[in-house]
Coordinates of C-alpha atoms in Angstrom, one line a residue:
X1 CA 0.0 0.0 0.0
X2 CA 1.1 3.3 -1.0
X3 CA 1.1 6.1 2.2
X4 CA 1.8 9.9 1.2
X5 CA 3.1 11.7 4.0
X6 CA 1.5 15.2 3.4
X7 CA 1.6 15.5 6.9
X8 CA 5.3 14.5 8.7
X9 CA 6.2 15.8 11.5
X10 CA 10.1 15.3 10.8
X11 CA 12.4 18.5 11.4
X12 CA 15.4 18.9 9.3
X13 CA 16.8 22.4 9.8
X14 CA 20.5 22.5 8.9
X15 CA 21.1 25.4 11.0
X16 CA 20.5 23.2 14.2
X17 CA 22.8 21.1 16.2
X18 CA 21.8 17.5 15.5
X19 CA 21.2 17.3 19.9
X20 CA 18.6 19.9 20.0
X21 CA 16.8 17.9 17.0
X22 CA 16.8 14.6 17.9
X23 CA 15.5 12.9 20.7
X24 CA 17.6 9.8 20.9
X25 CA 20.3 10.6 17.9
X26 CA 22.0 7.2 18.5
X27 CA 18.7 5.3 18.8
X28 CA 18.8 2.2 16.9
X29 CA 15.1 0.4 15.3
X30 CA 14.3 -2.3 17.5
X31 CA 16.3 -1.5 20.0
X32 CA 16.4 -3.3 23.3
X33 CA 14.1 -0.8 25.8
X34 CA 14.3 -2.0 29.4
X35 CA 10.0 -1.6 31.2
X36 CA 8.3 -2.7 34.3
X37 CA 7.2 -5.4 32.5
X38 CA 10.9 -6.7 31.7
X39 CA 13.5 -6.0 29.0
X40 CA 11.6 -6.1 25.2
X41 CA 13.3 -6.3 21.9
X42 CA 11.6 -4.1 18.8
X43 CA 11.8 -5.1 15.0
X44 CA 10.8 -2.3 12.3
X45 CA 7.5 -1.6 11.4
X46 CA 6.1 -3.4 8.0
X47 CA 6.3 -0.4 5.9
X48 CA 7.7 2.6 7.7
X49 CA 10.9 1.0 8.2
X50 CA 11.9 4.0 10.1
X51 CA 9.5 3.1 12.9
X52 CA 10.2 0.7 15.8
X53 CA 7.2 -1.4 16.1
X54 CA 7.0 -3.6 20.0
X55 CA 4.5 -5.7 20.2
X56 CA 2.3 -8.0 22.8
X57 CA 4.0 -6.5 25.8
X58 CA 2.2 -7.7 29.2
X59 CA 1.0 -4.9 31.5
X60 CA -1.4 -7.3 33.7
X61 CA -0.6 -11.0 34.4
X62 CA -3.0 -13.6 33.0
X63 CA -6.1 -13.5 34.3
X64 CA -6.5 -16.7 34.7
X65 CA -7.4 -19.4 37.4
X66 CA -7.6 -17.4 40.6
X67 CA -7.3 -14.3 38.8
X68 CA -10.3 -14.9 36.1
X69 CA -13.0 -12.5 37.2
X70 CA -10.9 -10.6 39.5
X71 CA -9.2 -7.3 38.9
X72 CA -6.5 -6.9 36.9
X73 CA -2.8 -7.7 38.3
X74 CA 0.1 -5.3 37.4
X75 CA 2.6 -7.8 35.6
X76 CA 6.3 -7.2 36.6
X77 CA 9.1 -9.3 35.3
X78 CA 12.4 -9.8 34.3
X79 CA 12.9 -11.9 31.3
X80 CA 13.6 -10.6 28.0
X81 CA 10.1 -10.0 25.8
X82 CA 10.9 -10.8 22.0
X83 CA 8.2 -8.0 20.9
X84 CA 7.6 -9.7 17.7
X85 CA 4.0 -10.7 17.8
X86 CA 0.8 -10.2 18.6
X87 CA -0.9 -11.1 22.1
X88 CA -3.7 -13.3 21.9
X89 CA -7.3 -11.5 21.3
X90 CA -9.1 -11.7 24.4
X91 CA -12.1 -14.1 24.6
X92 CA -15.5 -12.8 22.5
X93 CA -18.8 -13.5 22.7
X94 CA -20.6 -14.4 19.6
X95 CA -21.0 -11.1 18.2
X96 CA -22.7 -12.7 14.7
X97 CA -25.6 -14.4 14.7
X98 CA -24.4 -16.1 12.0
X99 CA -22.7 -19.7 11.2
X100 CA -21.5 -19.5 7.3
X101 CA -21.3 -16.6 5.0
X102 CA -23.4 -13.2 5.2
X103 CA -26.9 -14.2 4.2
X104 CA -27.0 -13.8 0.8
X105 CA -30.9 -12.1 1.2
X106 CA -29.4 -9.1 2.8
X107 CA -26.2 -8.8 0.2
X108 CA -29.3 -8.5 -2.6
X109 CA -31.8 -6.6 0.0
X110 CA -29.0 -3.6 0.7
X111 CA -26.9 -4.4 -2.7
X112 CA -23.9 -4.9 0.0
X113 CA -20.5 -4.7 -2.8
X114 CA -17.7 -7.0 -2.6
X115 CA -16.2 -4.1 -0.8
X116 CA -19.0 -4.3 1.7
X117 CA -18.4 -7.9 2.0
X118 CA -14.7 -8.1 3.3
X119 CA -15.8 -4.9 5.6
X120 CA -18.1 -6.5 7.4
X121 CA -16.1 -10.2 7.7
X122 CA -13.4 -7.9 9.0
X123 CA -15.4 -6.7 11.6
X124 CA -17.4 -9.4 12.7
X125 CA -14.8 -12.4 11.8
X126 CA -11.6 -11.1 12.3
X127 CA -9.8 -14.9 12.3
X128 CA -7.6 -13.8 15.5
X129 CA -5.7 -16.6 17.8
X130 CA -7.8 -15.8 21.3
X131 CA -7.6 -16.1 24.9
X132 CA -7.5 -15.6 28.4
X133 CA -3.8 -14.6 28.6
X134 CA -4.9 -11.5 26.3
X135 CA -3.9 -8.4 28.7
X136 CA -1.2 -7.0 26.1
X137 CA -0.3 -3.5 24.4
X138 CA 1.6 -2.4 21.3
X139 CA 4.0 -0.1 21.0
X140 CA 4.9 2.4 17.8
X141 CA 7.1 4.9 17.7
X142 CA 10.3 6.8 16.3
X143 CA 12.5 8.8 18.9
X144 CA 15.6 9.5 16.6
X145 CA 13.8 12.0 14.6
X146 CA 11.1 15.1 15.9
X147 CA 11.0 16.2 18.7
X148 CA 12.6 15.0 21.9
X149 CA 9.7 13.9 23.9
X150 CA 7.1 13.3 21.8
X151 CA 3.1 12.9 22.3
X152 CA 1.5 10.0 23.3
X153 CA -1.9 8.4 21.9
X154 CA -3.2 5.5 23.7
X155 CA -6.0 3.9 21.4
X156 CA -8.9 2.0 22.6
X157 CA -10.7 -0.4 20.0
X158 CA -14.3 -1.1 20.0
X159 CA -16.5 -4.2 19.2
X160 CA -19.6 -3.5 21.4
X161 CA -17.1 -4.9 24.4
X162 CA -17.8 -8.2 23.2
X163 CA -14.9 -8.4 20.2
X164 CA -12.0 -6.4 18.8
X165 CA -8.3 -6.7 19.5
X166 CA -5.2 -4.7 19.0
X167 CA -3.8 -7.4 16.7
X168 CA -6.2 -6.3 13.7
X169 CA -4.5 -5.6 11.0
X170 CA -6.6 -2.0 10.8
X171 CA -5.5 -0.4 14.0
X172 CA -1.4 -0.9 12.9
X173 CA 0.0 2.5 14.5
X174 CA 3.0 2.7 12.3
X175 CA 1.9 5.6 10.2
X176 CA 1.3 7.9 13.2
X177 CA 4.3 7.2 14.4
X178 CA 6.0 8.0 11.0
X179 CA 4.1 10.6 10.0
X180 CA 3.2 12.9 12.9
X181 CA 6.1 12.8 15.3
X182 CA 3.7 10.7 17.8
X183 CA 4.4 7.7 19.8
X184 CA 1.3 5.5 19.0
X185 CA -0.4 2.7 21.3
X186 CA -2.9 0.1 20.9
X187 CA -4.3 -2.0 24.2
X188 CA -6.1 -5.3 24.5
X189 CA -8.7 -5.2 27.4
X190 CA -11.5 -8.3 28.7
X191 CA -14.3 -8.5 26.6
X192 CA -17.7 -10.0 27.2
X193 CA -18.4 -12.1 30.5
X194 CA -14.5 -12.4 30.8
X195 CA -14.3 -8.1 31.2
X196 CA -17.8 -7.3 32.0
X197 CA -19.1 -10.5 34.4
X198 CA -22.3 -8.4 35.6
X199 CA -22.4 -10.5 39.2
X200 CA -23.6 -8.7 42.3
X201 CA -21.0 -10.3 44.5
X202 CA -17.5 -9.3 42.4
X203 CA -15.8 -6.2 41.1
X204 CA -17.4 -4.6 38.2
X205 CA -16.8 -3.7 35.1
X206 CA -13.1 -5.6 34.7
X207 CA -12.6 -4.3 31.2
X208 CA -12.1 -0.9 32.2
X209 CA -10.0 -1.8 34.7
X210 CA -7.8 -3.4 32.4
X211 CA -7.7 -0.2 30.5
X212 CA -6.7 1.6 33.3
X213 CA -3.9 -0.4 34.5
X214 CA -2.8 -0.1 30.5
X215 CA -2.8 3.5 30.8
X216 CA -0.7 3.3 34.1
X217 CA 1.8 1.0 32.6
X218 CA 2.6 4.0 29.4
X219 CA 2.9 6.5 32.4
X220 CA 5.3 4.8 33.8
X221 CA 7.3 3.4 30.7
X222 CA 6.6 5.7 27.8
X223 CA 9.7 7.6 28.4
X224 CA 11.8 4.8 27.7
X225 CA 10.3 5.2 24.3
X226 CA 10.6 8.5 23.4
X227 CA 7.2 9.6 24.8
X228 CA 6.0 12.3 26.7
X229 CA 4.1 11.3 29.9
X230 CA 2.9 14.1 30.4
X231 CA 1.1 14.5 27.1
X232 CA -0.9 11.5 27.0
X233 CA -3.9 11.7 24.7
X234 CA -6.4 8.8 25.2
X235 CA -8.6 7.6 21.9
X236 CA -11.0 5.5 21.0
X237 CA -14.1 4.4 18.6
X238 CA -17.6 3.6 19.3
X239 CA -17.5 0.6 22.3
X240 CA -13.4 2.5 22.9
X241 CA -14.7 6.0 22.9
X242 CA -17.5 4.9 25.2
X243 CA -14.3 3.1 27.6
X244 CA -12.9 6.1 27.2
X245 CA -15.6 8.8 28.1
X246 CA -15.8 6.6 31.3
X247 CA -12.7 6.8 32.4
X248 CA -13.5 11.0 32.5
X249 CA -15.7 9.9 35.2
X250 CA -14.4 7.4 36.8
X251 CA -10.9 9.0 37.2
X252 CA -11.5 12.8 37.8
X253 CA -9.1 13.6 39.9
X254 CA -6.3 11.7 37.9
X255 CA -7.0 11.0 34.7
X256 CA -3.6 10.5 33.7
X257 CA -4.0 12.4 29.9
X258 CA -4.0 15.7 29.0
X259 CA -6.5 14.9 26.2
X260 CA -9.6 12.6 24.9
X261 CA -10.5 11.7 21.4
X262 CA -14.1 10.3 21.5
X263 CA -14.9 9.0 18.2
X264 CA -18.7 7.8 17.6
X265 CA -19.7 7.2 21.1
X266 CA -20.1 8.4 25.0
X267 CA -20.8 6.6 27.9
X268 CA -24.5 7.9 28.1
X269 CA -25.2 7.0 24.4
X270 CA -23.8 3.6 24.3
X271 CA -25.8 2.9 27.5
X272 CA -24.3 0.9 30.3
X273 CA -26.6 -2.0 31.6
X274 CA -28.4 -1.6 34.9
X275 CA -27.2 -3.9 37.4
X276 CA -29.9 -6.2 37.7
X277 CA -29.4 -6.9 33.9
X278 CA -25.6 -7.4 34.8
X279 CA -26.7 -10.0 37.4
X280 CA -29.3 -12.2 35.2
X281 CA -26.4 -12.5 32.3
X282 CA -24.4 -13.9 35.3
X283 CA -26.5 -16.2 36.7
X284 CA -27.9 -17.8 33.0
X285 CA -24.9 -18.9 32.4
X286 CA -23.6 -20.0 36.0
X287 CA -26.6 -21.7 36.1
X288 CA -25.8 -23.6 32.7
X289 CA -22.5 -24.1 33.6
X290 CA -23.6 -26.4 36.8
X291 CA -22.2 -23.9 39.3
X292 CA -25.5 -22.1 41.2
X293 CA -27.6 -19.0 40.6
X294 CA -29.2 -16.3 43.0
X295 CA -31.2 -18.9 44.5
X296 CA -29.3 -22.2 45.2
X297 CA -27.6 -22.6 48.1
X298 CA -24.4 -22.5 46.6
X299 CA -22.0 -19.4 48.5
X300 CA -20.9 -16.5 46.3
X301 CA -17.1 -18.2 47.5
X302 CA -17.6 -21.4 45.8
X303 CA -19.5 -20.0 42.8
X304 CA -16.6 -17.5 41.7
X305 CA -14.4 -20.9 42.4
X306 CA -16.2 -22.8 40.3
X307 CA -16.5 -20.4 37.8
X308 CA -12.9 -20.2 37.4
X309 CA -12.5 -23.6 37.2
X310 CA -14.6 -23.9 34.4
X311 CA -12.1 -24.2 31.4
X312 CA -13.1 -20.9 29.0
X313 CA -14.2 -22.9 25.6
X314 CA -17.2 -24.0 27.7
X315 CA -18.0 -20.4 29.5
X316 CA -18.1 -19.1 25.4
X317 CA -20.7 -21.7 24.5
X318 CA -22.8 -20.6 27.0
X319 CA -22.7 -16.9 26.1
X320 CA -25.5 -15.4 23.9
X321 CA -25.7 -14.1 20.3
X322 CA -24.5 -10.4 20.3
X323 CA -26.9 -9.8 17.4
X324 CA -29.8 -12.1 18.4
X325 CA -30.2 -11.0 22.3
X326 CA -33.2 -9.3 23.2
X327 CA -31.1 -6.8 24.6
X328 CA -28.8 -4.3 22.6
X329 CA -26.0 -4.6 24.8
X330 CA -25.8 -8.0 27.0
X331 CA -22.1 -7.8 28.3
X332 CA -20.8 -4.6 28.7
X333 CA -20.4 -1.9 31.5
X334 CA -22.4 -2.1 34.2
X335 CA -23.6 0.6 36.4
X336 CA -22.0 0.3 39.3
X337 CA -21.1 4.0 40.7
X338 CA -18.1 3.6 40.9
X339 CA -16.9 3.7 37.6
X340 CA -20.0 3.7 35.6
X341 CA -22.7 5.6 36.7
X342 CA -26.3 5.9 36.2
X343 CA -26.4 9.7 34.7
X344 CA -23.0 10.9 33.9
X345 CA -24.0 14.5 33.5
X346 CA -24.4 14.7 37.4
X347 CA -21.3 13.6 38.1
X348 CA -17.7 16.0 38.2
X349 CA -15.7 15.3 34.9
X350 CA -11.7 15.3 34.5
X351 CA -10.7 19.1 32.7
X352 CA -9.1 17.5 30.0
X353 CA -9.0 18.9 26.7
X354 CA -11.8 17.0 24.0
X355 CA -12.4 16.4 20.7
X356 CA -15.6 14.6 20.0
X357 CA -17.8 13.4 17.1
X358 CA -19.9 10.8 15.0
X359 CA -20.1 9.7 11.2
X360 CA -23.0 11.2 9.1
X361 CA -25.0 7.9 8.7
X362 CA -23.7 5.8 11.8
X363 CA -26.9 3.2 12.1
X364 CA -26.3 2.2 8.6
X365 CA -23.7 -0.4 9.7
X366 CA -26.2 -1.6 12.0
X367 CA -28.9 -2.1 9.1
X368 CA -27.2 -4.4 7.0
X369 CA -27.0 -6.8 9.7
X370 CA -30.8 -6.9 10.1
X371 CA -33.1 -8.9 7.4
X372 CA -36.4 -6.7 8.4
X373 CA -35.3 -3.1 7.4
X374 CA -36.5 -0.5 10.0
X375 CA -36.3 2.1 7.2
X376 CA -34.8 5.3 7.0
X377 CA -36.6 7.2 9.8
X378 CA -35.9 4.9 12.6
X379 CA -32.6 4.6 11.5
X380 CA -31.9 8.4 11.9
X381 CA -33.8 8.6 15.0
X382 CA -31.5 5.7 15.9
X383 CA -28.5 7.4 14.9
X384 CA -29.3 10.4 17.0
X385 CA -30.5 9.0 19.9
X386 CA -27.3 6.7 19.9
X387 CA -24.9 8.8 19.0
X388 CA -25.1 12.6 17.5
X389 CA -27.3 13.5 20.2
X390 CA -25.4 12.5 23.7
X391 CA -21.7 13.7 21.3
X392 CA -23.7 17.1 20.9
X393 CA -24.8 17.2 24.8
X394 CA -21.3 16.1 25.9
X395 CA -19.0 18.5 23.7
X396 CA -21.4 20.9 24.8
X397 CA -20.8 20.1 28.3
X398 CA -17.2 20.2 28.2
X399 CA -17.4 23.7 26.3
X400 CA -19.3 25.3 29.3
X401 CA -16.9 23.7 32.0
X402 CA -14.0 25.7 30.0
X403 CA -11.8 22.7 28.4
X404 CA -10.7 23.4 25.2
X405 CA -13.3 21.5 22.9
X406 CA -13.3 20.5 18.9
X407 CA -16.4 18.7 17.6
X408 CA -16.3 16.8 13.8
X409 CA -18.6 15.1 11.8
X410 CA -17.0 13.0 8.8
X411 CA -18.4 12.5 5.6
X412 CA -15.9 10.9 4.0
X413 CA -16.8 7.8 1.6
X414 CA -14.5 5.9 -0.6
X415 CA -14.3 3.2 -3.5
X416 CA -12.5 0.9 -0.5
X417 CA -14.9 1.9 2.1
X418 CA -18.3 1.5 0.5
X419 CA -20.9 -0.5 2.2
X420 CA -23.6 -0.7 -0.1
X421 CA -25.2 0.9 -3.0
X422 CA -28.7 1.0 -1.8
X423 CA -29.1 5.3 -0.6
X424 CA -30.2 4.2 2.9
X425 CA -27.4 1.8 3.9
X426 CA -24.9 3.4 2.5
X427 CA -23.0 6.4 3.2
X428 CA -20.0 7.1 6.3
X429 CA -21.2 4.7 8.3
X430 CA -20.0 3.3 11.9
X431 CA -16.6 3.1 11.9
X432 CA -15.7 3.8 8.4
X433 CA -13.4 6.5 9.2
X434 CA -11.4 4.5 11.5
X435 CA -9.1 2.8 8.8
X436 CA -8.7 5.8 6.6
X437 CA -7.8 7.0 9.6
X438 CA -5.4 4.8 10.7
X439 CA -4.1 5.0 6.9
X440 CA -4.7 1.1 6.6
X441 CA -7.7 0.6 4.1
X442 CA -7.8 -2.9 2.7
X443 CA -6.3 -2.6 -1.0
X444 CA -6.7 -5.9 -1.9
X445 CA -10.2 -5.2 -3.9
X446 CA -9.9 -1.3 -4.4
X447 CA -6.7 0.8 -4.3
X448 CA -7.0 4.2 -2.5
X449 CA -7.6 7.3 -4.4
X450 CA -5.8 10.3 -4.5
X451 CA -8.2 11.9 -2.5
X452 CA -8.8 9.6 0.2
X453 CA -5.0 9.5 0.5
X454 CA -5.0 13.6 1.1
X455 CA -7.9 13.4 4.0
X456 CA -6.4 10.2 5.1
X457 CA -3.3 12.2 6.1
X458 CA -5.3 15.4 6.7
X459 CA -7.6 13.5 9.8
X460 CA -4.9 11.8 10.9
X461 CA -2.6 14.7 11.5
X462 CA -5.6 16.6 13.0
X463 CA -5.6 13.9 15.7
X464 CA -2.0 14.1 16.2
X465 CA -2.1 18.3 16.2
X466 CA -4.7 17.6 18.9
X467 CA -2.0 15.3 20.9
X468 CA 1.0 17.1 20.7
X469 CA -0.8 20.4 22.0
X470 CA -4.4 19.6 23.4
X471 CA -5.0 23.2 23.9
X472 CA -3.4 25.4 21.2
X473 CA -2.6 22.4 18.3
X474 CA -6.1 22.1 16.2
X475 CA -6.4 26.1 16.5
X476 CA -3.7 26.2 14.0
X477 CA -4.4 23.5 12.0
X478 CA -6.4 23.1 8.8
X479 CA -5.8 26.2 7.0
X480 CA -6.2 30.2 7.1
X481 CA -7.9 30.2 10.8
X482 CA -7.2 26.9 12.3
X483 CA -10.0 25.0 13.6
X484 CA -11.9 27.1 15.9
X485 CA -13.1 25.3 19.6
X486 CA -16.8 24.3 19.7
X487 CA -19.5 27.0 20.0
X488 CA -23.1 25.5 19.2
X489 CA -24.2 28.6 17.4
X490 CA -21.3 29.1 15.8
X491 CA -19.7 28.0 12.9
X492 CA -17.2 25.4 14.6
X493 CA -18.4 21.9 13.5
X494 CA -15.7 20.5 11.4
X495 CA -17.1 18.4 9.2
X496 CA -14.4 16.5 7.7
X497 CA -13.8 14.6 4.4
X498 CA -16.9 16.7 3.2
X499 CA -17.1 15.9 -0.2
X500 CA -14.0 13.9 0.0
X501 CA -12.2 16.7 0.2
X502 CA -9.4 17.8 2.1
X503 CA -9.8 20.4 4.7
X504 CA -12.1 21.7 7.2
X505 CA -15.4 22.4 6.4
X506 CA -16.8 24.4 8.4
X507 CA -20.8 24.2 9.7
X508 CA -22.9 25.9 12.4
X509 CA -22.1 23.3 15.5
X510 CA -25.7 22.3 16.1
X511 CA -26.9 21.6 12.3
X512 CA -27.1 18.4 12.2
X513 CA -28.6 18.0 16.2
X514 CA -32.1 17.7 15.0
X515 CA -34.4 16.7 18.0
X516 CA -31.6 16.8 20.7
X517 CA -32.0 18.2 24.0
X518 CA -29.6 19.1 26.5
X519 CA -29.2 16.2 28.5
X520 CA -28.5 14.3 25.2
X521 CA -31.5 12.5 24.1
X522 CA -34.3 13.1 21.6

């Protein structure tokens, strides 16, 4: 694949010393960096060979035996990590519904392309090696040019906390690291019963957890890589960027970044489950599983043990159909007030900076998985309800408590990221942006165009302006003007890859918040 980097971040002036230049002028690719975690050896990255890529470094021991359902473990050790590969994908739940190929009634129904096809066996059968021993991160980054202590971005994937991993192929952070002078992280975090449990009688909501000891462990170690701990930007999409708005309420008073990047979804729109709904997913499959339920007189001692003597092949049997449960959501976080909490907007949030946002037609994603089409208007109200409404209500929220704010929209809609042809399912859907993004669009059927190659690099570098300078950087970037913060009435809704183009174009911040009310519903 062929990356244009209209965007680097690499200095060359002649006229200064080489040691106020370069971070680490004698760092070598791959190089041997000693962490917490034990001694790990880098390779370079597949393409940018300039970039030293680590991968599957522990920051939590297995949770496994004793440790399965209980809170993550910071993992110390000694022995040299190779950093070559991947960490397992943590344990899913059966996010499809479906046992053979996409139903060839909806490819027709939607006119889903070949395109459309891969996109959605991508997402919903990524072929990863999984399990237990999952609790890994991924390092990217390239200290002997830029600047000497370079921004952080910590990304958090999604997969309605039931699937996902940091091993997919889309969410490769080499060309951030290469291109915007970034040091680039991806984490692995328990999914489905494994992260989210829902019993009444353990810790809650595991998963974040997870992403909170992963955060810890780049405080601690990023230096070692060139990074900046102290300019730590965390980032995630739809299931992520929920996991992420959390942890602005969970972690107020040390929320460890500078900076949040909340792409299509907040932790009032992707709705947490009520406790009680936590508890029956428990107990239906404890129950099935032979080990008790709320009523038996089993102790909640020997339950957990039992539990975690259950070897994990026969837990994920037992686990429901993501798509076919009656509920929209059946592992994920539970309300627990703690960490997640019944209405957010009550609660004090961490002054961080924010950029926050949705795709123009996110449901659409959503409607080629489902054979009775709910239609366009359901879909919309759908969409808002979901997601442009509670993004609207929350960069709203952090506008008036005085962080520096940036909302988006994208628009953007590609050869290589087409869906469908039908009008209705078509469009930027759900997580399209998030490879062009990433600058790793599958080539294999389509090659990129010019164009998406120019707002490929343009996005991306607006997320990295936003990193290295969560205040200031997105108020010079993007042209005559810079991008100005978010003012609803104003003209300060970026919507990006408008008409495939490159740039910011710029929109009144409430135009598309049709229905919305403040507290981020319809």
């Amino acid at each position: 694949m062929k990356h244009l980097s209209f965007y680097t971040s690499t200095v060359v002036l002649a006229a200064i010393p080489l040691t106020a230049v370069f971070a680490h002028p004698t760092w070598i690719v791959g190089q041997t960096v000693r962490t917490t975690s034990g001694p790990v050896d880098g390779h370079a990255a597949s393409v940018a060979s300039g970039v030293s890529e680590y991968l599957g470094i522990p920051y939590a021991q297995p949770p496994v035996g004793g440790l399965r359902f209980q809170p993550p473990v910071r993992y110390k050790g000694t022995r040299k990590l190779n950093g070559k590969d991947f960490g397992l994908a943590c344990y899913p739940s059966n996010i499809t519904g479906y046992d053979a190929d996409f139903p060839k009634e909806l490819v027709e129904q939607y006119g889903i392309t070949d395109v459309g096809l891969k996109i959605i066996e991508s997402i919903l059968n990524p072929g990863l090696p999984v399990g237990e021993d999952c609790l890994t991160l991924n390092i990217w980054t390239k200290p002997q040019t830029g600047t000497k202590r370079k921004a952080v971005m910590v990304y958090v994937h999604g997969g309605s906390f039931v699937s996902g991993s940091s091993a997919e192929r889309v969410y490769n952070g080499q060309f951030f690291a290469d291109q915007e002078d970034v040091v680039f992280i991806t984490i692995n975090y328990r999914l489905s019963i494994f992260g989210f449990p829902g019993s009444p009688d353990l810790t809650q909501n595991l998963g974040l957890l997870d992403q909170r000891l992963a955060l810890e462990w780049v405080r601690d170690n990023i230096a070692s890589f060139g990074g900046d701990p102290s300019r730590i930007t965390l980032v995630g999409e739809s299931a992520g960027s929920a996991s992420v708005d959390h942890h602005t309420f969970a972690w107020a008073n040390d929320p460890i970044v500078s900076g949040v990047i909340l792409m299509s979804g907040t932790a009032r729109g992707i709705a947490p489950r009520t406790p009680e709904a936590g508890a029956a997913s428990w107990y239906n499959t404890t129950s099935l599983l032979g080990c008790g339920d709320a009523t038996s007189i089993t102790s909640p001692e020997d339950l957990l043990r039992c539990m975690q003597a259950v070897p994990a092949a026969s837990i994920i049997k037992t686990l429901v159909s993501t798509l076919n449960s009656p509920t929209s959501s059946p592992y994920s976080p539970t309300i627990d007030n703690q960490l997640v909490f019944a209405d957010p907007s009550t609660r004090r949030a961490a002054k961080v900076a924010m950029l926050v946002g949705n795709t123009d037609n996110e449901m659409a994603l959503m409607r080629v998985l489902t054979a009775n089409d709910p239609g366009d208007a359901l879909v919309h109200e759908l969409s808002q309800v979901t997601f442009v409404c509670p993004a609207a209500a929350r960069a709203a929220r952090s506008a008036r408590e005085g962080n520096p704010t940036w909302r988006y929209r994208w628009h953007g809609v590609f050869p290589n990221t087409q869906l469908a042809t039908r009008p209705g399912p078509s469009g930027a859907y759900h997580y399209s942006e998030v490879p062009v993004v990433f600058g790793n669009v599958d080539q294999s059927l389509v090659k990129n165009t010019r164009a998406e190659e120019r707002v490929s690099g343009f996005v991306r570098g607006a997320w990295a302006a936003f990193a290295r300078d969560p205040v200031k950087g997105l108020l010079r970037y993007g042209g005559e003007g810079g991008w100005p913060r978010y003012v609803e009435h104003e003209r300060t809704l970026a919507r990006i890859g408008w008409e495939n183009r490159t740039g910011l174009n710029l929109e009144v911040g409430n135009r598309y918040d049709q229905g919305c009310t403040e507290e981020g519903s319809t």
